């Protein structure tokens, strides 16, 4: 598919790293937005392989995962006749612009990035201290800014964890424009009201992540429906057994309610009503069935 940028539809850019299997968080936070946007916008969806190599990758495995991400895009309803799908490393302008933006970005800007702080301190990553992680991981947001700014992007549909990176993109674009004249369009971030941060099934205080150490953390889009149902039944729950949405006091059930609501189209309020007087077991059983049907259909 070639983009016809002569129309005045907005330009949408987003990407996923081929760093593991895609999960429900990726789907509900990002991909569902992409599917909705593809009809009324010029959409460009990238597989950001250069971002994935900021941590160690097995080359053969990486090549396979790049194709797996594209398959997940298609299975989620992205139509390759309506959007452009490509691999980041095929377009050399991404790393070229990243270098130019590196000369505008400040170490202080990157030091504020919470994702870097979290990833750099993970004990199973490259030694676990900030000093021993790659420069690439530190510089990751600048490459992301280059991805976005290269295409005169209007809007970037992502999950909540990427908002800070899009804000940095705006800062870099504004700084560049101020210093060198009007070059870059300033992009907006598009984040879902519900589903922007799906939490891990094994720990509702951390986001669902494809690089989580345990597969019990996530429902992969490639999970067999029966396996996914088991993961839901084993998901961590909160202390009191009432089915009530309360992110602070009941983060685990609130997360499961968000997933249930988004997959079924039933509002969280209605779920609270429907499950009055019932326990976690009943709720999880129904959610497990919903997840099973979703996976069987996609
Ligand atoms: P990793 O854990 O390896 O960094 P990831 O699971 O966070 O990977 P990404 O490739 O970084 O996945 O993200 C792809 C898209 O999915 C991004 O827009 C990101 O914001 C979104 N996303 C990732 N995790 C979640 C989540 N738990 N809830 C909602 N959206 C998410
Ligand atoms: N950093 C993002 C992936 C990503 C991206 C982008 C998203 C790289 N470049 C450009 C949107 C736009 C992530 O980890 N999810």
Coordinates of N, CA and C in Angstrom, one line a residue, residues 27 41 45 54 57 59 66 76 141-142 158 184-185 189-190 197 207 223 225 240 250-251 268 277 298:
X27 N -2.9 -5.1 22.6 CA -4.1 -5.1 21.7 C -5.1 -4.0 22.2
X41 N -7.9 7.8 8.4 CA -6.6 8.5 8.4 C -5.6 7.8 7.5
X45 N 2.1 2.0 10.2 CA 2.4 1.1 11.4 C 3.7 0.4 11.2
X54 N 17.9 -2.6 21.6 CA 18.5 -1.9 22.7 C 18.7 -2.8 23.9
X57 N 19.4 -9.4 21.7 CA 18.4 -10.3 20.9 C 19.2 -11.4 20.2
X59 N 19.6 -13.1 16.8 CA 19.3 -12.7 15.5 C 18.2 -13.5 14.8
X66 N 9.8 -10.4 14.1 CA 9.3 -9.3 13.2 C 8.1 -9.7 12.4
X76 N -5.3 -8.7 14.2 CA -6.1 -7.7 15.0 C -7.1 -6.9 14.2
X141 N 14.2 6.8 23.4 CA 13.1 7.8 23.1 C 13.5 8.7 21.9
X142 N 14.8 9.0 21.7 CA 15.2 9.9 20.6 C 14.9 9.2 19.3
X158 N -1.0 5.2 21.3 CA -0.1 4.3 22.1 C -0.8 4.1 23.4
X184 N 9.5 20.7 11.7 CA 8.7 19.5 12.1 C 7.2 19.9 12.6
X185 N 6.3 19.0 12.2 CA 4.9 19.1 12.7 C 4.9 18.6 14.2
X189 N -0.6 13.0 21.2 CA -0.6 11.6 21.6 C -2.1 11.2 21.6
X190 N -2.4 9.9 21.2 CA -3.8 9.4 21.4 C -3.8 8.3 22.3
X197 N -3.6 1.2 30.2 CA -2.6 0.5 31.0 C -3.2 -0.7 31.6
X207 N 2.6 -3.0 34.8 CA 1.8 -3.2 33.5 C 2.1 -4.5 32.9
X223 N -1.7 -17.3 22.7 CA -2.0 -18.3 23.7 C -3.2 -19.2 23.2
X225 N -6.6 -20.9 23.6 CA -7.7 -20.4 24.5 C -7.7 -21.1 25.9
X240 N -10.6 -8.4 49.7 CA -12.1 -8.6 49.9 C -12.7 -9.0 48.6
X250 N -8.6 -1.9 45.0 CA -8.8 -3.2 44.4 C -8.2 -3.2 43.0
X251 N -6.9 -3.1 42.9 CA -6.2 -3.0 41.6 C -6.4 -4.2 40.7
X268 N -18.2 -1.2 32.8 CA -17.8 -1.6 34.2 C -18.9 -1.4 35.2
X277 N -23.2 -9.6 44.8 CA -23.5 -10.8 45.6 C -22.7 -12.1 45.1
X298 N -9.8 -14.4 16.9 CA -8.7 -13.6 16.3 C -7.5 -14.4 15.9

